[in-house]
Amino acid sequence: MLIALLIPLCLGALVYSVMLIRVAVANRIVPKGEAVILGAVTNFFDTLGIGSFAPSMAWFKFRKLVPDRLLPCTMLVGHTLPTITQALIFLVLLGVLVDPVLLAGCMIALLMGGLLGAPMVVRTKVWVVQLVVGCALILAAALYTLTNLGMMPGGGTASSLPLTLMIVAIVANFIFGILLNFGIGNYAPTLVMLSLMGMDPRLAFPIMAGGAAMAVAGASARHISMGEIDLRIVSGMAIGGIPAVFVAAFIVKSLPLETLRWMVIVVVLYAAVMMLRSAMQGRREPQSLQEDRAAAI
């Protein structure tokens, strides 16, 4: 089962890479230097368990790198290749220890949700995207705080789940896949859910990373074809992120991340307030003005 998952993941990574390179070359895209650094930093700490979506969204908003409506799509596509790299590493190191039905079920469910959510986020009103992203940032800050205070669920030692809980986990991953397109990462909610169900938290990593890799690859391919992304940011994040994943996984392996999490919380909360403020302002604007602004972007 593990080999059956690794082979399509490798093939998907190859096809996706060729697709991204062809689009970038055709449009003569030059990767943005700031995006290279952002991709390296966020994916380095993502591999160590701190997450990449919330810090990336916060930095995008803080620096105004892309319009708000393109923020989730651009971030998702930019993190795709580093996420696939993480998935391959975690699946090889820990995937064999996880119940294959649970592993495959959650990965496929996340992929289906990711594909369904890709066109949804493009058609959603700007203020709704801003509202969802703002709430996601607040949730991420809350989870970081709970982690620092030692209040996250400790988990158990199980490598599988009873049938009822397995179905719940698979359905939840389908929902997480939809939310990925709105910039809500699946790592934290999946880790909390599986830990509460009694699974070994270490064994959540191949489930989280493997599912995320399949989902973001599928969703990102659709976003590339729809053209609703900033390719300068995307290519830069991919270039910086992939080597950072290898450094974190095989060289550094662990760091005292508590202080860094407190710093991230401050940045994330600032970005959340700004995003929610923009959402409230956009909600009060006349529909015609919103449409004109979206068309201009």
PDB file of C-alpha atoms in Angstrom:
ATOM      1  CA  MET A   1       0.000   0.000   0.000  1.00  0.00           C
ATOM      2  CA  LEU A   2       2.837   2.382   0.850  1.00  0.00           C
ATOM      3  CA  ILE A   3       4.512   1.756  -2.515  1.00  0.00           C
ATOM      4  CA  ALA A   4       1.124   2.207  -4.196  1.00  0.00           C
ATOM      5  CA  LEU A   5       0.925   5.662  -2.600  1.00  0.00           C
ATOM      6  CA  LEU A   6       4.538   6.671  -3.219  1.00  0.00           C
ATOM      7  CA  ILE A   7       4.541   5.889  -6.945  1.00  0.00           C
ATOM      8  CA  PRO A   8       1.599   8.167  -7.927  1.00  0.00           C
ATOM      9  CA  LEU A   9       2.913  10.827  -5.559  1.00  0.00           C
ATOM     10  CA  CYS A  10       6.294  10.809  -7.320  1.00  0.00           C
ATOM     11  CA  LEU A  11       4.646  10.823 -10.737  1.00  0.00           C
ATOM     12  CA  GLY A  12       2.329  13.626  -9.660  1.00  0.00           C
ATOM     13  CA  ALA A  13       5.288  15.658  -8.427  1.00  0.00           C
ATOM     14  CA  LEU A  14       7.041  15.186 -11.774  1.00  0.00           C
ATOM     15  CA  VAL A  15       3.993  16.137 -13.846  1.00  0.00           C
ATOM     16  CA  TYR A  16       3.232  19.108 -11.608  1.00  0.00           C
ATOM     17  CA  SER A  17       6.840  20.346 -11.773  1.00  0.00           C
ATOM     18  CA  VAL A  18       6.833  20.192 -15.572  1.00  0.00           C
ATOM     19  CA  MET A  19       3.501  22.040 -15.659  1.00  0.00           C
ATOM     20  CA  LEU A  20       4.754  24.803 -13.375  1.00  0.00           C
ATOM     21  CA  ILE A  21       8.066  25.180 -15.237  1.00  0.00           C
ATOM     22  CA  ARG A  22       6.331  25.351 -18.621  1.00  0.00           C
ATOM     23  CA  VAL A  23       3.969  28.089 -17.438  1.00  0.00           C
ATOM     24  CA  ALA A  24       6.816  30.023 -15.799  1.00  0.00           C
ATOM     25  CA  VAL A  25       9.024  29.802 -18.918  1.00  0.00           C
ATOM     26  CA  ALA A  26       6.157  30.704 -21.251  1.00  0.00           C
ATOM     27  CA  ASN A  27       5.459  33.837 -19.202  1.00  0.00           C
ATOM     28  CA  ARG A  28       9.181  34.623 -18.691  1.00  0.00           C
ATOM     29  CA  ILE A  29       8.741  34.627 -14.938  1.00  0.00           C
ATOM     30  CA  VAL A  30      11.647  35.701 -12.718  1.00  0.00           C
ATOM     31  CA  PRO A  31      11.268  34.331  -9.152  1.00  0.00           C
ATOM     32  CA  LYS A  32      10.922  37.035  -6.516  1.00  0.00           C
ATOM     33  CA  GLY A  33      13.873  37.021  -4.094  1.00  0.00           C
ATOM     34  CA  GLU A  34      11.691  37.753  -1.070  1.00  0.00           C
ATOM     35  CA  ALA A  35       9.530  34.738  -1.938  1.00  0.00           C
ATOM     36  CA  VAL A  36      12.615  32.482  -2.052  1.00  0.00           C
ATOM     37  CA  ILE A  37      13.511  33.507   1.500  1.00  0.00           C
ATOM     38  CA  LEU A  38       9.895  33.198   2.654  1.00  0.00           C
ATOM     39  CA  GLY A  39       9.605  29.705   1.161  1.00  0.00           C
ATOM     40  CA  ALA A  40      12.852  28.600   2.803  1.00  0.00           C
ATOM     41  CA  VAL A  41      11.943  29.908   6.264  1.00  0.00           C
ATOM     42  CA  THR A  42       8.315  28.753   6.385  1.00  0.00           C
ATOM     43  CA  ASN A  43       8.974  25.289   4.958  1.00  0.00           C
ATOM     44  CA  PHE A  44      11.993  24.775   7.220  1.00  0.00           C
ATOM     45  CA  PHE A  45       9.828  25.331  10.298  1.00  0.00           C
ATOM     46  CA  ASP A  46       6.894  23.502   8.717  1.00  0.00           C
ATOM     47  CA  THR A  47       9.015  20.348   8.525  1.00  0.00           C
ATOM     48  CA  LEU A  48       9.824  20.741  12.225  1.00  0.00           C
ATOM     49  CA  GLY A  49       6.114  20.966  13.045  1.00  0.00           C
ATOM     50  CA  ILE A  50       5.428  24.693  13.409  1.00  0.00           C
ATOM     51  CA  GLY A  51       3.375  25.005  10.211  1.00  0.00           C
ATOM     52  CA  SER A  52       3.787  27.112   7.077  1.00  0.00           C
ATOM     53  CA  PHE A  53       0.341  28.343   6.022  1.00  0.00           C
ATOM     54  CA  ALA A  54      -0.339  30.821   8.846  1.00  0.00           C
ATOM     55  CA  PRO A  55       3.144  32.432   8.793  1.00  0.00           C
ATOM     56  CA  SER A  56       3.004  32.674   4.989  1.00  0.00           C
ATOM     57  CA  MET A  57      -0.431  34.305   4.986  1.00  0.00           C
ATOM     58  CA  ALA A  58       0.629  36.699   7.722  1.00  0.00           C
ATOM     59  CA  TRP A  59       3.718  37.754   5.758  1.00  0.00           C
ATOM     60  CA  PHE A  60       1.738  38.117   2.532  1.00  0.00           C
ATOM     61  CA  LYS A  61      -0.697  40.429   4.290  1.00  0.00           C
ATOM     62  CA  PHE A  62       1.989  42.333   6.203  1.00  0.00           C
ATOM     63  CA  ARG A  63       4.043  43.005   3.061  1.00  0.00           C
ATOM     64  CA  LYS A  64       1.064  43.288   0.678  1.00  0.00           C
ATOM     65  CA  LEU A  65       2.777  40.920  -1.754  1.00  0.00           C
ATOM     66  CA  VAL A  66      -0.430  39.839  -3.512  1.00  0.00           C
ATOM     67  CA  PRO A  67      -4.065  41.026  -3.548  1.00  0.00           C
ATOM     68  CA  ASP A  68      -6.181  39.444  -0.813  1.00  0.00           C
ATOM     69  CA  ARG A  69      -8.307  37.439  -3.243  1.00  0.00           C
ATOM     70  CA  LEU A  70      -5.180  35.785  -4.699  1.00  0.00           C
ATOM     71  CA  LEU A  71      -3.537  35.170  -1.340  1.00  0.00           C
ATOM     72  CA  PRO A  72      -4.804  31.608  -0.586  1.00  0.00           C
ATOM     73  CA  CYS A  73      -4.265  30.361  -4.154  1.00  0.00           C
ATOM     74  CA  THR A  74      -0.755  31.806  -4.482  1.00  0.00           C
ATOM     75  CA  MET A  75       0.282  30.456  -1.093  1.00  0.00           C
ATOM     76  CA  LEU A  76      -1.140  27.000  -1.831  1.00  0.00           C
ATOM     77  CA  VAL A  77       0.658  26.685  -5.173  1.00  0.00           C
ATOM     78  CA  GLY A  78       3.907  28.058  -3.715  1.00  0.00           C
ATOM     79  CA  HIS A  79       3.969  25.422  -0.962  1.00  0.00           C
ATOM     80  CA  THR A  80       3.044  22.490  -3.210  1.00  0.00           C
ATOM     81  CA  LEU A  81       6.488  21.142  -4.166  1.00  0.00           C
ATOM     82  CA  PRO A  82       7.983  21.574  -0.653  1.00  0.00           C
ATOM     83  CA  THR A  83       4.903  19.817   0.770  1.00  0.00           C
ATOM     84  CA  ILE A  84       5.334  16.913  -1.649  1.00  0.00           C
ATOM     85  CA  THR A  85       8.980  16.685  -0.571  1.00  0.00           C
ATOM     86  CA  GLN A  86       7.894  16.509   3.073  1.00  0.00           C
ATOM     87  CA  ALA A  87       5.322  13.848   2.247  1.00  0.00           C
ATOM     88  CA  LEU A  88       7.861  11.593   0.551  1.00  0.00           C
ATOM     89  CA  ILE A  89      10.217  11.872   3.533  1.00  0.00           C
ATOM     90  CA  PHE A  90       7.559  11.200   6.197  1.00  0.00           C
ATOM     91  CA  LEU A  91       5.937   8.382   4.224  1.00  0.00           C
ATOM     92  CA  VAL A  92       9.258   6.594   3.783  1.00  0.00           C
ATOM     93  CA  LEU A  93      10.303   7.086   7.425  1.00  0.00           C
ATOM     94  CA  LEU A  94       6.967   6.540   9.218  1.00  0.00           C
ATOM     95  CA  GLY A  95       4.319   5.518   6.675  1.00  0.00           C
ATOM     96  CA  VAL A  96       4.917   1.790   7.092  1.00  0.00           C
ATOM     97  CA  LEU A  97       3.861   2.079  10.769  1.00  0.00           C
ATOM     98  CA  VAL A  98       0.394   3.501   9.997  1.00  0.00           C
ATOM     99  CA  ASP A  99      -2.740   1.495   9.220  1.00  0.00           C
ATOM    100  CA  PRO A 100      -2.742   1.472   5.388  1.00  0.00           C
ATOM    101  CA  VAL A 101      -6.534   1.870   5.132  1.00  0.00           C
ATOM    102  CA  LEU A 102      -6.471   4.933   7.413  1.00  0.00           C
ATOM    103  CA  LEU A 103      -3.471   6.379   5.582  1.00  0.00           C
ATOM    104  CA  ALA A 104      -4.890   5.886   2.085  1.00  0.00           C
ATOM    105  CA  GLY A 105      -8.424   6.911   3.093  1.00  0.00           C
ATOM    106  CA  CYS A 106      -7.353  10.209   4.638  1.00  0.00           C
ATOM    107  CA  MET A 107      -4.991  11.037   1.775  1.00  0.00           C
ATOM    108  CA  ILE A 108      -7.606  10.382  -0.922  1.00  0.00           C
ATOM    109  CA  ALA A 109     -10.312  12.258   1.026  1.00  0.00           C
ATOM    110  CA  LEU A 110      -8.057  15.293   1.390  1.00  0.00           C
ATOM    111  CA  LEU A 111      -7.315  15.169  -2.357  1.00  0.00           C
ATOM    112  CA  MET A 112     -11.023  15.066  -3.250  1.00  0.00           C
ATOM    113  CA  GLY A 113     -11.737  17.992  -0.957  1.00  0.00           C
ATOM    114  CA  GLY A 114      -8.834  19.958  -2.413  1.00  0.00           C
ATOM    115  CA  LEU A 115     -10.089  19.460  -5.972  1.00  0.00           C
ATOM    116  CA  LEU A 116     -13.624  20.483  -4.992  1.00  0.00           C
ATOM    117  CA  GLY A 117     -12.462  23.586  -3.158  1.00  0.00           C
ATOM    118  CA  ALA A 118     -10.191  24.974  -5.892  1.00  0.00           C
ATOM    119  CA  PRO A 119     -12.934  26.513  -8.084  1.00  0.00           C
ATOM    120  CA  MET A 120     -14.941  27.502  -4.991  1.00  0.00           C
ATOM    121  CA  VAL A 121     -12.309  29.915  -3.676  1.00  0.00           C
ATOM    122  CA  VAL A 122     -11.933  31.620  -7.073  1.00  0.00           C
ATOM    123  CA  ARG A 123     -15.682  32.245  -7.349  1.00  0.00           C
ATOM    124  CA  THR A 124     -16.076  33.397  -3.744  1.00  0.00           C
ATOM    125  CA  LYS A 125     -16.466  37.111  -3.009  1.00  0.00           C
ATOM    126  CA  VAL A 126     -13.302  38.886  -1.905  1.00  0.00           C
ATOM    127  CA  TRP A 127     -14.652  39.822   1.528  1.00  0.00           C
ATOM    128  CA  VAL A 128     -15.670  36.209   2.196  1.00  0.00           C
ATOM    129  CA  VAL A 129     -12.142  35.011   1.378  1.00  0.00           C
ATOM    130  CA  GLN A 130     -10.763  37.708   3.677  1.00  0.00           C
ATOM    131  CA  LEU A 131     -13.134  36.655   6.453  1.00  0.00           C
ATOM    132  CA  VAL A 132     -12.235  32.960   6.163  1.00  0.00           C
ATOM    133  CA  VAL A 133      -8.511  33.686   6.056  1.00  0.00           C
ATOM    134  CA  GLY A 134      -8.787  36.028   9.050  1.00  0.00           C
ATOM    135  CA  CYS A 135     -10.605  33.372  11.092  1.00  0.00           C
ATOM    136  CA  ALA A 136      -8.020  30.787  10.006  1.00  0.00           C
ATOM    137  CA  LEU A 137      -5.214  33.000  11.276  1.00  0.00           C
ATOM    138  CA  ILE A 138      -6.919  33.432  14.646  1.00  0.00           C
ATOM    139  CA  LEU A 139      -7.380  29.649  14.889  1.00  0.00           C
ATOM    140  CA  ALA A 140      -3.714  29.120  14.064  1.00  0.00           C
ATOM    141  CA  ALA A 141      -2.667  31.628  16.731  1.00  0.00           C
ATOM    142  CA  ALA A 142      -4.857  29.822  19.270  1.00  0.00           C
ATOM    143  CA  LEU A 143      -3.295  26.457  18.417  1.00  0.00           C
ATOM    144  CA  TYR A 144       0.222  27.907  18.671  1.00  0.00           C
ATOM    145  CA  THR A 145      -0.673  29.323  22.087  1.00  0.00           C
ATOM    146  CA  LEU A 146      -2.072  26.006  23.320  1.00  0.00           C
ATOM    147  CA  THR A 147       1.065  24.240  22.097  1.00  0.00           C
ATOM    148  CA  ASN A 148       3.355  26.669  23.936  1.00  0.00           C
ATOM    149  CA  LEU A 149       1.311  26.332  27.121  1.00  0.00           C
ATOM    150  CA  GLY A 150       1.461  22.534  26.950  1.00  0.00           C
ATOM    151  CA  MET A 151      -2.319  22.236  26.576  1.00  0.00           C
ATOM    152  CA  MET A 152      -2.428  20.363  23.268  1.00  0.00           C
ATOM    153  CA  PRO A 153      -3.660  16.739  23.457  1.00  0.00           C
ATOM    154  CA  GLY A 154      -0.795  14.379  24.155  1.00  0.00           C
ATOM    155  CA  GLY A 155      -2.128  11.526  22.055  1.00  0.00           C
ATOM    156  CA  GLY A 156      -1.740   7.801  22.609  1.00  0.00           C
ATOM    157  CA  THR A 157       0.243   4.968  21.097  1.00  0.00           C
ATOM    158  CA  ALA A 158      -2.195   3.591  18.514  1.00  0.00           C
ATOM    159  CA  SER A 159      -1.263   3.204  14.854  1.00  0.00           C
ATOM    160  CA  SER A 160      -4.852   2.614  13.738  1.00  0.00           C
ATOM    161  CA  LEU A 161      -8.420   3.570  14.676  1.00  0.00           C
ATOM    162  CA  PRO A 162     -11.705   1.726  15.193  1.00  0.00           C
ATOM    163  CA  LEU A 163     -13.951   1.730  12.130  1.00  0.00           C
ATOM    164  CA  THR A 164     -16.261   4.497  13.411  1.00  0.00           C
ATOM    165  CA  LEU A 165     -13.408   6.858  14.277  1.00  0.00           C
ATOM    166  CA  MET A 166     -11.659   6.010  11.005  1.00  0.00           C
ATOM    167  CA  ILE A 167     -14.747   7.104   9.054  1.00  0.00           C
ATOM    168  CA  VAL A 168     -14.888  10.332  11.080  1.00  0.00           C
ATOM    169  CA  ALA A 169     -11.201  11.002  10.332  1.00  0.00           C
ATOM    170  CA  ILE A 170     -11.674  10.387   6.602  1.00  0.00           C
ATOM    171  CA  VAL A 171     -14.740  12.668   6.393  1.00  0.00           C
ATOM    172  CA  ALA A 172     -12.892  15.345   8.374  1.00  0.00           C
ATOM    173  CA  ASN A 173      -9.977  15.182   5.952  1.00  0.00           C
ATOM    174  CA  PHE A 174     -12.354  15.767   3.036  1.00  0.00           C
ATOM    175  CA  ILE A 175     -13.483  18.981   4.750  1.00  0.00           C
ATOM    176  CA  PHE A 176      -9.867  19.938   5.514  1.00  0.00           C
ATOM    177  CA  GLY A 177      -9.128  19.513   1.794  1.00  0.00           C
ATOM    178  CA  ILE A 178     -11.779  22.068   0.850  1.00  0.00           C
ATOM    179  CA  LEU A 179     -10.450  24.499   3.465  1.00  0.00           C
ATOM    180  CA  LEU A 180      -6.887  24.164   2.157  1.00  0.00           C
ATOM    181  CA  ASN A 181      -7.921  26.340  -0.775  1.00  0.00           C
ATOM    182  CA  PHE A 182      -8.860  29.122   1.645  1.00  0.00           C
ATOM    183  CA  GLY A 183      -5.460  29.036   3.327  1.00  0.00           C
ATOM    184  CA  ILE A 184      -6.475  26.862   6.293  1.00  0.00           C
ATOM    185  CA  GLY A 185      -3.716  24.290   6.777  1.00  0.00           C
ATOM    186  CA  ASN A 186      -4.601  20.679   7.551  1.00  0.00           C
ATOM    187  CA  TYR A 187      -1.617  19.913   9.797  1.00  0.00           C
ATOM    188  CA  ALA A 188      -2.832  21.391  13.100  1.00  0.00           C
ATOM    189  CA  PRO A 189      -6.478  20.214  12.970  1.00  0.00           C
ATOM    190  CA  THR A 190      -5.431  16.733  11.801  1.00  0.00           C
ATOM    191  CA  LEU A 191      -2.826  16.422  14.552  1.00  0.00           C
ATOM    192  CA  VAL A 192      -5.311  17.526  17.225  1.00  0.00           C
ATOM    193  CA  MET A 193      -8.053  15.227  15.921  1.00  0.00           C
ATOM    194  CA  LEU A 194      -5.893  12.100  15.660  1.00  0.00           C
ATOM    195  CA  SER A 195      -4.261  12.769  19.028  1.00  0.00           C
ATOM    196  CA  LEU A 196      -7.685  13.057  20.691  1.00  0.00           C
ATOM    197  CA  MET A 197      -8.619   9.752  19.038  1.00  0.00           C
ATOM    198  CA  GLY A 198      -5.638   8.095  20.733  1.00  0.00           C
ATOM    199  CA  MET A 199      -3.155   7.850  17.875  1.00  0.00           C
ATOM    200  CA  ASP A 200       0.582   8.296  18.279  1.00  0.00           C
ATOM    201  CA  PRO A 201       1.190  11.954  17.268  1.00  0.00           C
ATOM    202  CA  ARG A 202       4.339  10.952  15.343  1.00  0.00           C
ATOM    203  CA  LEU A 203       2.238   8.756  13.078  1.00  0.00           C
ATOM    204  CA  ALA A 204      -0.012  11.691  12.214  1.00  0.00           C
ATOM    205  CA  PHE A 205       2.817  13.226  10.170  1.00  0.00           C
ATOM    206  CA  PRO A 206       2.705  10.805   7.204  1.00  0.00           C
ATOM    207  CA  ILE A 207      -1.103  11.155   7.167  1.00  0.00           C
ATOM    208  CA  MET A 208      -0.948  14.967   7.299  1.00  0.00           C
ATOM    209  CA  ALA A 209       1.914  15.401   4.856  1.00  0.00           C
ATOM    210  CA  GLY A 210       0.841  12.645   2.453  1.00  0.00           C
ATOM    211  CA  GLY A 211      -2.713  13.928   2.223  1.00  0.00           C
ATOM    212  CA  ALA A 212      -1.584  17.533   1.929  1.00  0.00           C
ATOM    213  CA  ALA A 213       0.802  16.642  -0.887  1.00  0.00           C
ATOM    214  CA  MET A 214      -1.903  14.971  -2.953  1.00  0.00           C
ATOM    215  CA  ALA A 215      -4.484  17.664  -2.198  1.00  0.00           C
ATOM    216  CA  VAL A 216      -2.297  20.690  -2.883  1.00  0.00           C
ATOM    217  CA  ALA A 217      -0.902  19.118  -6.045  1.00  0.00           C
ATOM    218  CA  GLY A 218      -4.395  18.498  -7.416  1.00  0.00           C
ATOM    219  CA  ALA A 219      -5.781  21.856  -6.313  1.00  0.00           C
ATOM    220  CA  SER A 220      -2.667  23.771  -7.388  1.00  0.00           C
ATOM    221  CA  ALA A 221      -2.782  22.278 -10.880  1.00  0.00           C
ATOM    222  CA  ARG A 222      -6.282  23.712 -11.219  1.00  0.00           C
ATOM    223  CA  HIS A 223      -5.174  27.093  -9.880  1.00  0.00           C
ATOM    224  CA  ILE A 224      -2.292  27.208 -12.391  1.00  0.00           C
ATOM    225  CA  SER A 225      -4.651  26.430 -15.267  1.00  0.00           C
ATOM    226  CA  MET A 226      -7.074  29.126 -14.055  1.00  0.00           C
ATOM    227  CA  GLY A 227      -4.219  31.655 -13.792  1.00  0.00           C
ATOM    228  CA  GLU A 228      -5.356  33.072 -10.442  1.00  0.00           C
ATOM    229  CA  ILE A 229      -1.862  33.166  -8.891  1.00  0.00           C
ATOM    230  CA  ASP A 230       1.300  35.271  -8.818  1.00  0.00           C
ATOM    231  CA  LEU A 231       3.902  33.098 -10.542  1.00  0.00           C
ATOM    232  CA  ARG A 232       6.845  35.197  -9.305  1.00  0.00           C
ATOM    233  CA  ILE A 233       5.877  34.418  -5.711  1.00  0.00           C
ATOM    234  CA  VAL A 234       5.015  30.781  -6.436  1.00  0.00           C
ATOM    235  CA  SER A 235       8.281  29.933  -8.196  1.00  0.00           C
ATOM    236  CA  GLY A 236      10.329  31.706  -5.545  1.00  0.00           C
ATOM    237  CA  MET A 237       8.657  29.828  -2.668  1.00  0.00           C
ATOM    238  CA  ALA A 238       9.224  26.495  -4.399  1.00  0.00           C
ATOM    239  CA  ILE A 239      12.908  27.224  -5.058  1.00  0.00           C
ATOM    240  CA  GLY A 240      13.528  28.241  -1.453  1.00  0.00           C
ATOM    241  CA  GLY A 241      11.283  25.656   0.171  1.00  0.00           C
ATOM    242  CA  ILE A 242      12.521  22.345  -1.225  1.00  0.00           C
ATOM    243  CA  PRO A 243      16.139  22.474   0.048  1.00  0.00           C
ATOM    244  CA  ALA A 244      14.884  23.862   3.381  1.00  0.00           C
ATOM    245  CA  VAL A 245      12.766  20.738   3.881  1.00  0.00           C
ATOM    246  CA  PHE A 246      15.801  18.474   3.455  1.00  0.00           C
ATOM    247  CA  VAL A 247      17.874  20.596   5.832  1.00  0.00           C
ATOM    248  CA  ALA A 248      15.167  20.457   8.516  1.00  0.00           C
ATOM    249  CA  ALA A 249      14.407  16.747   8.080  1.00  0.00           C
ATOM    250  CA  PHE A 250      17.923  15.331   7.913  1.00  0.00           C
ATOM    251  CA  ILE A 251      20.313  17.895   9.410  1.00  0.00           C
ATOM    252  CA  VAL A 252      18.561  20.001  12.059  1.00  0.00           C
ATOM    253  CA  LYS A 253      15.693  17.567  12.969  1.00  0.00           C
ATOM    254  CA  SER A 254      14.604  19.563  16.039  1.00  0.00           C
ATOM    255  CA  LEU A 255      14.894  23.032  17.570  1.00  0.00           C
ATOM    256  CA  PRO A 256      13.564  24.835  20.657  1.00  0.00           C
ATOM    257  CA  LEU A 257      10.583  26.398  18.857  1.00  0.00           C
ATOM    258  CA  GLU A 258       8.628  27.879  21.773  1.00  0.00           C
ATOM    259  CA  THR A 259      10.071  31.403  21.484  1.00  0.00           C
ATOM    260  CA  LEU A 260       9.623  31.383  17.725  1.00  0.00           C
ATOM    261  CA  ARG A 261       5.980  30.359  18.124  1.00  0.00           C
ATOM    262  CA  TRP A 262       5.313  33.348  20.398  1.00  0.00           C
ATOM    263  CA  MET A 263       6.812  35.623  17.745  1.00  0.00           C
ATOM    264  CA  VAL A 264       4.703  33.975  15.042  1.00  0.00           C
ATOM    265  CA  ILE A 265       1.580  34.418  17.178  1.00  0.00           C
ATOM    266  CA  VAL A 266       2.099  38.200  17.269  1.00  0.00           C
ATOM    267  CA  VAL A 267       2.570  38.427  13.497  1.00  0.00           C
ATOM    268  CA  VAL A 268      -0.344  36.099  12.770  1.00  0.00           C
ATOM    269  CA  LEU A 269      -2.734  38.001  15.048  1.00  0.00           C
ATOM    270  CA  TYR A 270      -1.740  41.307  13.436  1.00  0.00           C
ATOM    271  CA  ALA A 271      -2.444  39.870   9.987  1.00  0.00           C
ATOM    272  CA  ALA A 272      -5.756  38.402  11.210  1.00  0.00           C
ATOM    273  CA  VAL A 273      -6.943  41.788  12.479  1.00  0.00           C
ATOM    274  CA  MET A 274      -5.996  43.466   9.189  1.00  0.00           C
ATOM    275  CA  MET A 275      -7.699  40.738   7.156  1.00  0.00           C
ATOM    276  CA  LEU A 276     -10.920  40.845   9.198  1.00  0.00           C
ATOM    277  CA  ARG A 277     -10.932  44.637   8.982  1.00  0.00           C
ATOM    278  CA  SER A 278     -10.669  44.426   5.186  1.00  0.00           C
ATOM    279  CA  ALA A 279     -13.467  41.831   5.149  1.00  0.00           C
ATOM    280  CA  MET A 280     -15.811  44.063   7.172  1.00  0.00           C
ATOM    281  CA  GLN A 281     -15.050  47.047   4.932  1.00  0.00           C
ATOM    282  CA  GLY A 282     -15.591  44.959   1.803  1.00  0.00           C
ATOM    283  CA  ARG A 283     -18.877  43.574   3.125  1.00  0.00           C
ATOM    284  CA  ARG A 284     -20.258  47.097   3.538  1.00  0.00           C
ATOM    285  CA  GLU A 285     -19.282  48.155   0.023  1.00  0.00           C
ATOM    286  CA  PRO A 286     -21.917  48.068  -2.743  1.00  0.00           C
ATOM    287  CA  GLN A 287     -21.811  44.902  -4.851  1.00  0.00           C
ATOM    288  CA  SER A 288     -20.958  46.871  -8.001  1.00  0.00           C
ATOM    289  CA  LEU A 289     -17.923  48.437  -6.349  1.00  0.00           C
ATOM    290  CA  GLN A 290     -16.707  45.013  -5.178  1.00  0.00           C
ATOM    291  CA  GLU A 291     -17.022  43.634  -8.701  1.00  0.00           C
ATOM    292  CA  ASP A 292     -15.137  46.597 -10.182  1.00  0.00           C
ATOM    293  CA  ARG A 293     -12.345  46.195  -7.634  1.00  0.00           C
ATOM    294  CA  ALA A 294     -12.078  42.449  -8.266  1.00  0.00           C
ATOM    295  CA  ALA A 295     -11.929  43.038 -12.015  1.00  0.00           C
ATOM    296  CA  ALA A 296      -9.205  45.639 -11.567  1.00  0.00           C
ATOM    297  CA  ILE A 297      -7.134  43.213  -9.476  1.00  0.00           C
TER     298      ILE A 297
END
